[in-house]
mmCIF file of C-alpha atoms and ligand atoms in Angstrom:
data_model
loop_
_atom_site.group_PDB
_atom_site.id
_atom_site.type_symbol
_atom_site.label_atom_id
_atom_site.label_comp_id
_atom_site.label_asym_id
_atom_site.label_seq_id
_atom_site.Cartn_x
_atom_site.Cartn_y
_atom_site.Cartn_z
ATOM 1 C CA MET A 1 15.244 44.602 6.580
ATOM 2 C CA ASN A 2 15.286 44.962 2.868
ATOM 3 C CA TRP A 3 12.880 47.844 2.807
ATOM 4 C CA ASP A 4 14.511 50.403 0.703
ATOM 5 C CA ASP A 5 14.109 53.015 -1.875
ATOM 6 C CA THR A 6 12.415 50.833 -4.443
ATOM 7 C CA ALA A 7 10.107 53.432 -5.925
ATOM 8 C CA PRO A 8 11.486 54.851 -9.145
ATOM 9 C CA SER A 9 12.489 58.460 -8.671
ATOM 10 C CA THR A 10 10.103 60.979 -10.170
ATOM 11 C CA ASP A 11 12.839 63.348 -11.206
ATOM 12 C CA ASP A 12 12.555 64.071 -14.851
ATOM 13 C CA ALA A 13 16.241 64.296 -15.616
ATOM 14 C CA VAL A 14 17.751 61.039 -16.788
ATOM 15 C CA PRO A 15 21.186 60.647 -15.274
ATOM 16 C CA ALA A 16 24.110 60.662 -17.614
ATOM 17 C CA GLY A 17 25.028 57.014 -17.587
ATOM 18 C CA PRO A 18 28.304 55.732 -18.941
ATOM 19 C CA ASP A 19 28.592 55.989 -22.742
ATOM 20 C CA ARG A 20 26.794 52.972 -24.039
ATOM 21 C CA LEU A 21 26.609 51.271 -27.368
ATOM 22 C CA VAL A 22 23.166 50.032 -26.359
ATOM 23 C CA GLY A 23 21.920 53.393 -25.029
ATOM 24 C CA ALA A 24 18.714 54.418 -26.787
ATOM 25 C CA ASP A 25 19.437 58.168 -26.820
ATOM 26 C CA ALA A 26 21.171 59.609 -29.862
ATOM 27 C CA ASP A 27 24.897 60.296 -29.645
ATOM 28 C CA GLY A 28 26.873 62.627 -31.903
ATOM 29 C CA GLU A 29 27.630 59.973 -34.484
ATOM 30 C CA ASP A 30 23.987 58.881 -34.638
ATOM 31 C CA THR A 31 22.850 62.408 -35.298
ATOM 32 C CA ALA A 32 25.188 62.631 -38.261
ATOM 33 C CA VAL A 33 24.147 59.352 -39.915
ATOM 34 C CA GLU A 34 20.500 59.169 -38.896
ATOM 35 C CA ALA A 35 19.414 61.626 -41.553
ATOM 36 C CA ALA A 36 20.695 59.273 -44.236
ATOM 37 C CA LEU A 37 18.978 56.245 -42.730
ATOM 38 C CA ARG A 38 15.566 57.746 -42.022
ATOM 39 C CA PRO A 39 12.689 56.271 -44.006
ATOM 40 C CA LYS A 40 11.163 59.010 -46.146
ATOM 41 C CA ASP A 41 7.552 57.812 -46.367
ATOM 42 C CA LEU A 42 5.087 55.519 -44.611
ATOM 43 C CA GLN A 43 5.821 52.678 -47.057
ATOM 44 C CA GLU A 44 9.474 52.640 -46.061
ATOM 45 C CA PHE A 45 8.749 52.934 -42.334
ATOM 46 C CA VAL A 46 9.197 49.449 -40.875
ATOM 47 C CA GLY A 47 6.826 47.941 -38.286
ATOM 48 C CA GLN A 48 4.364 49.803 -36.019
ATOM 49 C CA GLU A 49 1.647 48.472 -38.352
ATOM 50 C CA ARG A 50 -1.331 49.786 -36.417
ATOM 51 C CA VAL A 51 0.138 53.284 -35.993
ATOM 52 C CA ARG A 52 1.084 53.367 -39.663
ATOM 53 C CA GLU A 53 -2.351 52.272 -40.809
ATOM 54 C CA GLN A 54 -4.175 54.765 -38.600
ATOM 55 C CA LEU A 55 -1.848 57.603 -39.483
ATOM 56 C CA ASP A 56 -2.201 56.807 -43.158
ATOM 57 C CA LEU A 57 -5.981 57.236 -42.825
ATOM 58 C CA VAL A 58 -5.644 60.508 -40.909
ATOM 59 C CA LEU A 59 -3.278 61.955 -43.509
ATOM 60 C CA ARG A 60 -5.193 60.708 -46.562
ATOM 61 C CA ALA A 61 -8.432 62.124 -45.198
ATOM 62 C CA ALA A 62 -6.816 65.495 -44.508
ATOM 63 C CA ARG A 63 -5.310 65.571 -47.994
ATOM 64 C CA ALA A 64 -8.645 64.686 -49.566
ATOM 65 C CA ARG A 65 -10.296 67.552 -47.692
ATOM 66 C CA GLY A 66 -7.465 69.864 -48.633
ATOM 67 C CA ALA A 67 -7.105 70.560 -44.919
ATOM 68 C CA THR A 68 -4.224 70.630 -42.483
ATOM 69 C CA ALA A 69 -3.807 67.316 -40.618
ATOM 70 C CA ASP A 70 -4.971 67.014 -37.010
ATOM 71 C CA HIS A 71 -2.419 67.450 -34.245
ATOM 72 C CA VAL A 72 -0.567 64.192 -33.539
ATOM 73 C CA LEU A 73 0.917 62.962 -30.265
ATOM 74 C CA LEU A 74 3.594 60.255 -30.467
ATOM 75 C CA SER A 75 4.678 58.552 -27.293
ATOM 76 C CA GLY A 76 7.276 55.864 -26.785
ATOM 77 C CA ALA A 77 10.840 55.167 -25.709
ATOM 78 C CA PRO A 78 13.799 56.980 -27.321
ATOM 79 C CA GLY A 79 14.991 55.721 -30.707
ATOM 80 C CA LEU A 80 11.720 54.120 -31.833
ATOM 81 C CA GLY A 81 11.119 56.542 -34.694
ATOM 82 C CA LYS A 82 9.130 59.518 -33.384
ATOM 83 C CA THR A 83 11.276 62.124 -35.151
ATOM 84 C CA THR A 84 11.270 59.995 -38.290
ATOM 85 C CA LEU A 85 7.482 59.732 -38.226
ATOM 86 C CA SER A 86 7.067 63.482 -37.777
ATOM 87 C CA MET A 87 9.197 64.061 -40.878
ATOM 88 C CA ILE A 88 7.119 61.504 -42.758
ATOM 89 C CA ILE A 89 3.926 63.325 -41.732
ATOM 90 C CA ALA A 90 5.312 66.545 -43.200
ATOM 91 C CA ALA A 91 6.481 64.770 -46.365
ATOM 92 C CA GLU A 92 3.140 63.014 -46.857
ATOM 93 C CA MET A 93 1.316 66.330 -46.435
ATOM 94 C CA GLY A 94 3.782 68.084 -48.753
ATOM 95 C CA ALA A 95 4.412 70.561 -45.926
ATOM 96 C CA PRO A 96 7.574 72.068 -44.457
ATOM 97 C CA ILE A 97 8.602 71.026 -40.951
ATOM 98 C CA ARG A 98 9.997 73.021 -38.036
ATOM 99 C CA ILE A 99 11.747 71.062 -35.284
ATOM 100 C CA THR A 100 12.103 72.174 -31.687
ATOM 101 C CA SER A 101 11.876 70.666 -28.208
ATOM 102 C CA GLY A 102 10.202 71.290 -24.866
ATOM 103 C CA PRO A 103 13.402 72.225 -22.999
ATOM 104 C CA ALA A 104 14.217 74.806 -25.706
ATOM 105 C CA ILE A 105 10.944 76.613 -25.003
ATOM 106 C CA GLN A 106 11.245 78.002 -21.533
ATOM 107 C CA HIS A 107 9.264 81.210 -22.019
ATOM 108 C CA ALA A 108 5.883 81.685 -23.620
ATOM 109 C CA GLY A 109 7.578 84.323 -25.793
ATOM 110 C CA ASP A 110 9.861 81.654 -27.310
ATOM 111 C CA LEU A 111 6.804 79.704 -28.378
ATOM 112 C CA ALA A 112 4.973 82.801 -29.634
ATOM 113 C CA ALA A 113 7.958 83.607 -31.856
ATOM 114 C CA ILE A 114 7.923 80.121 -33.382
ATOM 115 C CA LEU A 115 4.157 79.939 -33.799
ATOM 116 C CA SER A 116 3.847 83.359 -35.364
ATOM 117 C CA SER A 117 6.398 82.519 -38.024
ATOM 118 C CA LEU A 118 4.787 79.230 -39.135
ATOM 119 C CA GLN A 119 3.523 78.933 -42.687
ATOM 120 C CA GLU A 120 0.069 77.609 -43.473
ATOM 121 C CA GLY A 121 -0.002 73.806 -43.136
ATOM 122 C CA GLU A 122 3.492 73.632 -41.626
ATOM 123 C CA VAL A 123 4.310 70.776 -39.268
ATOM 124 C CA LEU A 124 5.736 71.834 -35.913
ATOM 125 C CA PHE A 125 7.595 68.953 -34.271
ATOM 126 C CA LEU A 126 7.885 69.476 -30.538
ATOM 127 C CA ASP A 127 10.122 66.800 -29.025
ATOM 128 C CA GLU A 128 10.013 66.143 -25.264
ATOM 129 C CA ILE A 129 6.789 68.106 -25.107
ATOM 130 C CA HIS A 130 6.368 67.118 -21.420
ATOM 131 C CA ARG A 131 9.362 69.305 -20.564
ATOM 132 C CA MET A 132 7.893 72.607 -21.726
ATOM 133 C CA SER A 133 7.359 75.366 -19.189
ATOM 134 C CA ARG A 134 3.845 75.847 -17.821
ATOM 135 C CA PRO A 135 3.226 79.317 -19.380
ATOM 136 C CA ALA A 136 4.335 78.010 -22.784
ATOM 137 C CA GLU A 137 2.085 74.996 -22.341
ATOM 138 C CA GLU A 138 -0.896 77.229 -21.660
ATOM 139 C CA MET A 139 -0.173 79.291 -24.733
ATOM 140 C CA LEU A 140 -0.035 76.086 -26.736
ATOM 141 C CA TYR A 141 -3.565 75.086 -25.645
ATOM 142 C CA MET A 142 -5.069 78.103 -27.360
ATOM 143 C CA ALA A 143 -2.776 77.849 -30.375
ATOM 144 C CA MET A 144 -3.752 74.215 -30.943
ATOM 145 C CA GLU A 145 -7.460 74.773 -30.533
ATOM 146 C CA ASP A 146 -8.155 78.194 -31.998
ATOM 147 C CA PHE A 147 -4.971 78.899 -34.001
ATOM 148 C CA ARG A 148 -4.550 82.049 -32.000
ATOM 149 C CA VAL A 149 -2.179 83.297 -29.291
ATOM 150 C CA ASP A 150 -2.334 86.234 -26.953
ATOM 151 C CA VAL A 151 0.944 88.089 -26.985
ATOM 152 C CA ILE A 152 1.456 90.022 -23.757
ATOM 153 C CA VAL A 153 2.959 93.433 -24.286
ATOM 154 C CA GLY A 154 4.311 95.394 -21.339
ATOM 155 C CA LYS A 155 4.577 94.434 -17.685
ATOM 156 C CA GLY A 156 2.555 94.711 -14.497
ATOM 157 C CA PRO A 157 -0.856 96.465 -14.418
ATOM 158 C CA GLY A 158 -0.181 98.131 -17.791
ATOM 159 C CA ALA A 159 0.344 94.823 -19.612
ATOM 160 C CA THR A 160 -2.027 94.168 -22.506
ATOM 161 C CA ALA A 161 -2.814 90.989 -24.387
ATOM 162 C CA ILE A 162 -2.721 91.405 -28.141
ATOM 163 C CA PRO A 163 -4.474 88.546 -29.945
ATOM 164 C CA LEU A 164 -2.536 87.163 -32.885
ATOM 165 C CA GLU A 165 -4.122 84.929 -35.530
ATOM 166 C CA LEU A 166 -2.035 81.936 -36.601
ATOM 167 C CA PRO A 167 -2.216 80.010 -39.860
ATOM 168 C CA PRO A 168 -3.526 76.441 -39.441
ATOM 169 C CA PHE A 169 -0.626 74.129 -38.624
ATOM 170 C CA THR A 170 -0.099 70.550 -37.435
ATOM 171 C CA LEU A 171 1.580 70.060 -34.110
ATOM 172 C CA VAL A 172 3.393 66.746 -33.735
ATOM 173 C CA GLY A 173 4.274 66.317 -30.081
ATOM 174 C CA ALA A 174 6.670 63.574 -28.982
ATOM 175 C CA THR A 175 7.141 62.301 -25.475
ATOM 176 C CA THR A 176 8.794 59.430 -23.704
ATOM 177 C CA ARG A 177 6.403 60.017 -20.815
ATOM 178 C CA ALA A 178 2.814 60.388 -21.974
ATOM 179 C CA GLY A 179 1.677 60.063 -18.362
ATOM 180 C CA LEU A 180 3.338 63.374 -17.482
ATOM 181 C CA LEU A 181 1.281 65.361 -19.977
ATOM 182 C CA PRO A 182 -1.540 67.365 -18.406
ATOM 183 C CA PRO A 183 -4.928 66.074 -19.631
ATOM 184 C CA PRO A 184 -5.906 69.445 -21.230
ATOM 185 C CA LEU A 185 -2.842 69.178 -23.457
ATOM 186 C CA ARG A 186 -3.355 65.489 -24.241
ATOM 187 C CA ASP A 187 -7.004 66.112 -25.140
ATOM 188 C CA ARG A 188 -6.084 68.640 -27.800
ATOM 189 C CA PHE A 189 -4.391 66.063 -30.001
ATOM 190 C CA GLY A 190 -6.688 64.614 -32.658
ATOM 191 C CA PHE A 191 -4.575 61.492 -33.025
ATOM 192 C CA THR A 192 -2.466 59.801 -30.378
ATOM 193 C CA ALA A 193 -0.138 56.913 -31.092
ATOM 194 C CA HIS A 194 1.931 54.833 -28.742
ATOM 195 C CA MET A 195 5.033 53.371 -30.339
ATOM 196 C CA GLU A 196 6.001 49.901 -29.196
ATOM 197 C CA PHE A 197 9.399 48.233 -29.115
ATOM 198 C CA TYR A 198 10.116 46.399 -32.377
ATOM 199 C CA ALA A 199 9.974 42.645 -32.840
ATOM 200 C CA PRO A 200 13.251 40.969 -33.908
ATOM 201 C CA GLU A 201 11.893 40.333 -37.465
ATOM 202 C CA GLU A 202 11.088 44.030 -37.810
ATOM 203 C CA LEU A 203 14.560 45.010 -36.635
ATOM 204 C CA GLN A 204 16.012 42.615 -39.187
ATOM 205 C CA ARG A 205 14.144 44.532 -41.873
ATOM 206 C CA VAL A 206 15.477 47.833 -40.483
ATOM 207 C CA ILE A 207 19.008 46.383 -40.533
ATOM 208 C CA HIS A 208 18.730 45.073 -44.111
ATOM 209 C CA ARG A 209 17.396 48.408 -45.265
ATOM 210 C CA SER A 210 20.177 50.358 -43.501
ATOM 211 C CA ALA A 211 22.850 47.929 -44.758
ATOM 212 C CA GLY A 212 21.623 48.607 -48.299
ATOM 213 C CA LEU A 213 21.874 52.362 -47.786
ATOM 214 C CA LEU A 214 25.333 52.034 -46.215
ATOM 215 C CA ASP A 215 26.405 49.698 -49.016
ATOM 216 C CA VAL A 216 27.265 46.865 -46.642
ATOM 217 C CA GLU A 217 26.786 43.217 -47.564
ATOM 218 C CA ILE A 218 24.914 41.323 -44.871
ATOM 219 C CA GLU A 219 23.572 37.774 -44.678
ATOM 220 C CA PRO A 220 20.099 37.152 -43.201
ATOM 221 C CA ASP A 221 21.666 35.340 -40.222
ATOM 222 C CA GLY A 222 23.991 38.274 -39.626
ATOM 223 C CA ALA A 223 21.020 40.648 -39.534
ATOM 224 C CA ALA A 224 19.195 38.284 -37.165
ATOM 225 C CA GLU A 225 22.192 38.235 -34.828
ATOM 226 C CA ILE A 226 22.343 42.040 -34.660
ATOM 227 C CA ALA A 227 18.547 42.334 -34.334
ATOM 228 C CA GLY A 228 18.529 40.011 -31.318
ATOM 229 C CA ARG A 229 20.942 42.309 -29.497
ATOM 230 C CA SER A 230 19.252 45.611 -30.391
ATOM 231 C CA ARG A 231 16.830 45.866 -27.486
ATOM 232 C CA GLY A 232 13.793 46.362 -29.696
ATOM 233 C CA THR A 233 15.113 49.755 -30.856
ATOM 234 C CA PRO A 234 15.952 50.759 -34.458
ATOM 235 C CA ARG A 235 18.463 53.413 -33.334
ATOM 236 C CA ILE A 236 20.449 50.739 -31.456
ATOM 237 C CA ALA A 237 20.123 48.325 -34.398
ATOM 238 C CA ASN A 238 21.603 50.926 -36.750
ATOM 239 C CA ARG A 239 24.408 51.709 -34.308
ATOM 240 C CA LEU A 240 25.326 48.059 -33.786
ATOM 241 C CA LEU A 241 25.242 47.555 -37.556
ATOM 242 C CA ARG A 242 27.842 50.301 -37.986
ATOM 243 C CA ARG A 243 30.141 48.773 -35.367
ATOM 244 C CA VAL A 244 29.781 45.297 -36.890
ATOM 245 C CA ARG A 245 30.506 46.763 -40.327
ATOM 246 C CA ASP A 246 33.800 48.189 -38.982
ATOM 247 C CA TYR A 247 34.738 44.805 -37.571
ATOM 248 C CA ALA A 248 33.817 42.988 -40.784
ATOM 249 C CA GLN A 249 35.960 45.378 -42.805
ATOM 250 C CA VAL A 250 39.004 45.141 -40.559
ATOM 251 C CA LYS A 251 38.880 41.484 -39.505
ATOM 252 C CA ALA A 252 37.167 39.811 -42.460
ATOM 253 C CA ASP A 253 36.138 40.413 -46.050
ATOM 254 C CA GLY A 254 33.482 43.014 -45.216
ATOM 255 C CA VAL A 255 30.517 40.628 -45.383
ATOM 256 C CA ILE A 256 28.430 40.450 -42.208
ATOM 257 C CA THR A 257 27.671 36.828 -41.354
ATOM 258 C CA ARG A 258 26.204 35.552 -38.098
ATOM 259 C CA GLU A 259 29.675 34.612 -36.876
ATOM 260 C CA ILE A 260 31.170 38.010 -37.689
ATOM 261 C CA ALA A 261 28.251 39.816 -36.012
ATOM 262 C CA SER A 262 28.568 37.650 -32.944
ATOM 263 C CA GLN A 263 32.359 38.126 -32.703
ATOM 264 C CA ALA A 264 32.102 41.874 -33.246
ATOM 265 C CA LEU A 265 29.425 42.382 -30.624
ATOM 266 C CA GLY A 266 31.415 40.172 -28.278
ATOM 267 C CA VAL A 267 34.307 42.631 -28.648
ATOM 268 C CA TYR A 268 31.921 45.467 -27.795
ATOM 269 C CA GLU A 269 30.554 43.479 -24.831
ATOM 270 C CA VAL A 270 26.972 43.406 -26.041
ATOM 271 C CA ASP A 271 25.724 39.925 -25.227
ATOM 272 C CA ALA A 272 23.270 37.673 -27.064
ATOM 273 C CA ARG A 273 20.300 39.322 -25.406
ATOM 274 C CA GLY A 274 21.533 42.900 -25.790
ATOM 275 C CA LEU A 275 22.881 43.338 -22.248
ATOM 276 C CA ASP A 276 26.073 45.347 -21.971
ATOM 277 C CA ARG A 277 28.739 45.435 -19.291
ATOM 278 C CA LEU A 278 26.716 47.586 -16.878
ATOM 279 C CA ASP A 279 23.594 45.412 -17.172
ATOM 280 C CA ARG A 280 25.623 42.289 -16.604
ATOM 281 C CA ALA A 281 27.479 43.812 -13.656
ATOM 282 C CA VAL A 282 24.152 44.602 -11.973
ATOM 283 C CA LEU A 283 22.793 41.114 -12.585
ATOM 284 C CA THR A 284 26.040 39.431 -11.565
ATOM 285 C CA ALA A 285 26.169 41.368 -8.291
ATOM 286 C CA LEU A 286 22.526 40.573 -7.602
ATOM 287 C CA LEU A 287 23.113 36.861 -8.137
ATOM 288 C CA LYS A 288 26.619 36.358 -6.782
ATOM 289 C CA LEU A 289 26.720 38.782 -3.865
ATOM 290 C CA PHE A 290 23.093 38.764 -2.798
ATOM 291 C CA GLY A 291 21.945 35.267 -3.787
ATOM 292 C CA GLY A 292 19.348 36.735 -6.163
ATOM 293 C CA GLY A 293 17.942 39.255 -3.661
ATOM 294 C CA PRO A 294 15.903 40.886 -2.379
ATOM 295 C CA VAL A 295 18.421 43.666 -2.052
ATOM 296 C CA GLY A 296 17.971 47.426 -1.813
ATOM 297 C CA LEU A 297 18.804 49.644 -4.748
ATOM 298 C CA SER A 298 21.451 51.630 -2.880
ATOM 299 C CA THR A 299 23.242 48.485 -1.759
ATOM 300 C CA LEU A 300 23.194 47.103 -5.275
ATOM 301 C CA ALA A 301 24.528 50.383 -6.670
ATOM 302 C CA VAL A 302 27.427 50.419 -4.207
ATOM 303 C CA ALA A 303 28.222 46.816 -5.119
ATOM 304 C CA VAL A 304 28.647 47.733 -8.808
ATOM 305 C CA GLY A 305 30.363 51.065 -8.083
ATOM 306 C CA GLU A 306 27.701 53.175 -9.806
ATOM 307 C CA GLU A 307 25.327 55.932 -8.733
ATOM 308 C CA ARG A 308 21.949 54.573 -7.693
ATOM 309 C CA GLU A 309 20.299 56.713 -10.398
ATOM 310 C CA THR A 310 22.490 55.050 -13.022
ATOM 311 C CA VAL A 311 21.462 51.593 -11.883
ATOM 312 C CA GLU A 312 17.821 52.593 -11.565
ATOM 313 C CA GLU A 313 17.391 54.568 -14.762
ATOM 314 C CA VAL A 314 20.058 53.259 -17.094
ATOM 315 C CA ALA A 315 20.368 49.543 -16.342
ATOM 316 C CA GLU A 316 17.160 48.451 -14.668
ATOM 317 C CA PRO A 317 14.444 49.425 -17.164
ATOM 318 C CA PHE A 318 15.780 47.005 -19.753
ATOM 319 C CA LEU A 319 16.449 44.259 -17.188
ATOM 320 C CA VAL A 320 12.871 44.613 -15.937
ATOM 321 C CA ARG A 321 11.507 44.683 -19.479
ATOM 322 C CA GLU A 322 13.436 41.518 -20.287
ATOM 323 C CA GLY A 323 12.027 39.787 -17.224
ATOM 324 C CA LEU A 324 15.474 39.376 -15.653
ATOM 325 C CA LEU A 325 14.961 41.571 -12.594
ATOM 326 C CA ALA A 326 11.909 42.545 -10.560
ATOM 327 C CA ARG A 327 11.475 45.660 -8.441
ATOM 328 C CA THR A 328 9.528 44.700 -5.348
ATOM 329 C CA PRO A 329 8.724 46.578 -2.140
ATOM 330 C CA ARG A 330 11.361 44.429 -0.423
ATOM 331 C CA GLY A 331 14.082 45.238 -2.928
ATOM 332 C CA ARG A 332 15.421 43.954 -6.230
ATOM 333 C CA ILE A 333 14.958 40.280 -7.030
ATOM 334 C CA ALA A 334 16.502 38.209 -9.803
ATOM 335 C CA THR A 335 14.092 36.075 -11.802
ATOM 336 C CA PRO A 336 14.777 32.470 -12.849
ATOM 337 C CA ALA A 337 15.556 33.859 -16.337
ATOM 338 C CA ALA A 338 18.423 35.896 -14.826
ATOM 339 C CA TRP A 339 20.031 32.795 -13.343
ATOM 340 C CA ALA A 340 19.631 31.009 -16.658
ATOM 341 C CA HIS A 341 21.013 33.949 -18.643
ATOM 342 C CA LEU A 342 24.202 34.091 -16.588
ATOM 343 C CA ASP A 343 24.432 30.307 -16.631
ATOM 344 C CA MET A 344 24.186 30.039 -12.869
ATOM 345 C CA VAL A 345 22.189 27.774 -10.611
ATOM 346 C CA PRO A 346 20.000 29.475 -7.997
ATOM 347 C CA PRO A 347 20.448 28.438 -4.351
ATOM 348 C CA GLN A 348 17.841 26.013 -3.017
ATOM 349 C CA HIS A 349 15.480 28.602 -1.497
ATOM 350 C CA GLN A 350 15.476 30.501 -4.797
ATOM 351 C CA ALA A 351 14.927 27.473 -6.988
ATOM 352 C CA GLY A 352 11.249 28.274 -7.474
ATOM 353 C CA GLY A 353 12.222 31.856 -8.248
ATOM 354 C CA ILE A 354 9.711 34.603 -7.749
ATOM 355 C CA GLY A 355 6.858 32.172 -8.123
ATOM 356 C CA GLN A 356 7.739 30.368 -4.916
ATOM 357 C CA GLN A 357 8.774 33.309 -2.825
ATOM 358 C CA GLY A 358 6.052 35.634 -3.957
ATOM 359 C CA LEU A 359 6.760 38.952 -5.663
ATOM 360 C CA PHE A 360 5.804 40.887 -2.576
ATOM 361 C CA GLY A 361 7.352 38.552 -0.087
ATOM 362 C CA ALA A 362 3.950 37.253 1.021
HETATM 363 N N1 LIG B 1 10.294 52.195 -38.300
HETATM 364 C C1 LIG B 1 11.537 52.443 -38.679
HETATM 365 N N2 LIG B 1 12.029 51.944 -39.811
HETATM 366 C C2 LIG B 1 13.315 52.170 -40.175
HETATM 367 N N3 LIG B 1 14.183 52.936 -39.459
HETATM 368 C C3 LIG B 1 13.727 53.471 -38.333
HETATM 369 C C4 LIG B 1 12.407 53.272 -37.873
HETATM 370 N N4 LIG B 1 12.229 53.926 -36.720
HETATM 371 C C5 LIG B 1 13.395 54.512 -36.445
HETATM 372 N N5 LIG B 1 14.302 54.248 -37.416
HETATM 373 C C6 LIG B 1 15.686 54.720 -37.434
HETATM 374 O O1 LIG B 1 16.139 54.832 -36.087
HETATM 375 C C7 LIG B 1 16.835 56.046 -35.882
HETATM 376 C C8 LIG B 1 16.217 56.797 -34.718
HETATM 377 O O2 LIG B 1 14.896 57.207 -35.040
HETATM 378 P P1 LIG B 1 14.264 58.571 -34.487
HETATM 379 O O3 LIG B 1 15.310 59.643 -34.399
HETATM 380 O O4 LIG B 1 13.075 58.855 -35.333
HETATM 381 O O5 LIG B 1 13.825 58.127 -33.062
HETATM 382 P P2 LIG B 1 13.072 58.971 -31.934
HETATM 383 O O6 LIG B 1 11.971 58.102 -31.406
HETATM 384 O O7 LIG B 1 12.692 60.302 -32.444
HETATM 385 O O8 LIG B 1 14.175 59.106 -30.831
HETATM 386 P P3 LIG B 1 14.336 60.292 -29.740
HETATM 387 O O9 LIG B 1 13.122 60.205 -28.899
HETATM 388 O O10 LIG B 1 15.605 59.897 -29.030
HETATM 389 O O11 LIG B 1 14.462 61.563 -30.535
HETATM 390 C C9 LIG B 1 16.798 56.782 -37.227
HETATM 391 O O12 LIG B 1 18.022 56.595 -37.876
HETATM 392 C C10 LIG B 1 15.732 56.096 -38.021
HETATM 393 O O13 LIG B 1 16.114 56.042 -39.353
#
């Protein structure tokens, strides 16, 4: 039987996968250079047209009223520009910004300390807002709605709640998992935006802009080559650009052409579609060892010598998004696109791919 552990785990912690050039989370080097590459206003912010247009209206209206902007919730995968957008909101409102994250606020007191020191109109950026503790979350409800918190002084039966007025502020919450937010919290945001992965043309614009800031010469075809391997994510596009720049400097005259980009990313094992070594190992095992599946997650993980969490949370989301792998109740199945991508021919019974066999093995 192929029945297996196909349901994604609900554990919040993302396993530490191997260090990846195509990982969407920020690494140390990213953190250092990202500040220089961040767009400073909505005009410079590439793509996400609908979000930009709506946000522009929200901010203009608030400015015209001389009021603090509504609370904003940004959801979307890592590296799509949530932090950047929160800084733009502050800049557009001419307000200072305070940056913190859900895991850093474990006690309601931590949040009270931050809230009570905010200036009028300040933007509070709360990253990973879904990972805040419950008591802090409840304090936030009141702070968002009434600009007030109750500070508890003392313990046990003698404890008293001292109400504390807060200046109006704008909370910008960011989450990779909007579905995990309790509805009372979600409802308190005046504006909610979901950030989508970027189209290749948009990533090309991000790459050209970053190349200009980094003083790197790049041809349009070179930018297109990098964009195609960036998994729809500006952070990855900027990271690949830096690696290709190194290669162009050392192996060529510094100019990034399509050929140079392709050679460089070949050296770093990022293929034409943005798959890296781990992604390809998973697909190769699925095709070569298991004839395209269905195969259980644990079996597949053993075959590639990785933890099942690594396969499930690090490799699979992108493979599923790319339509190369399907998670079914009977196990993992390779799609016809996977066979084509690895230049392999499916065995006869797989020739019709998922379409013939039925996603749920019917
Ligand atoms: N729309 C965009 N235009 C140009 N550059 C962008 C855009 N979005 C993101 N970037 C660049 O991508 C990098 C990562 O963006 P950012 O830190 O805002 O992502 P994030 O969604 O907050 O990620 P995380 O959730 O991991 O914190 C930054 O260097 C930023 O300059």
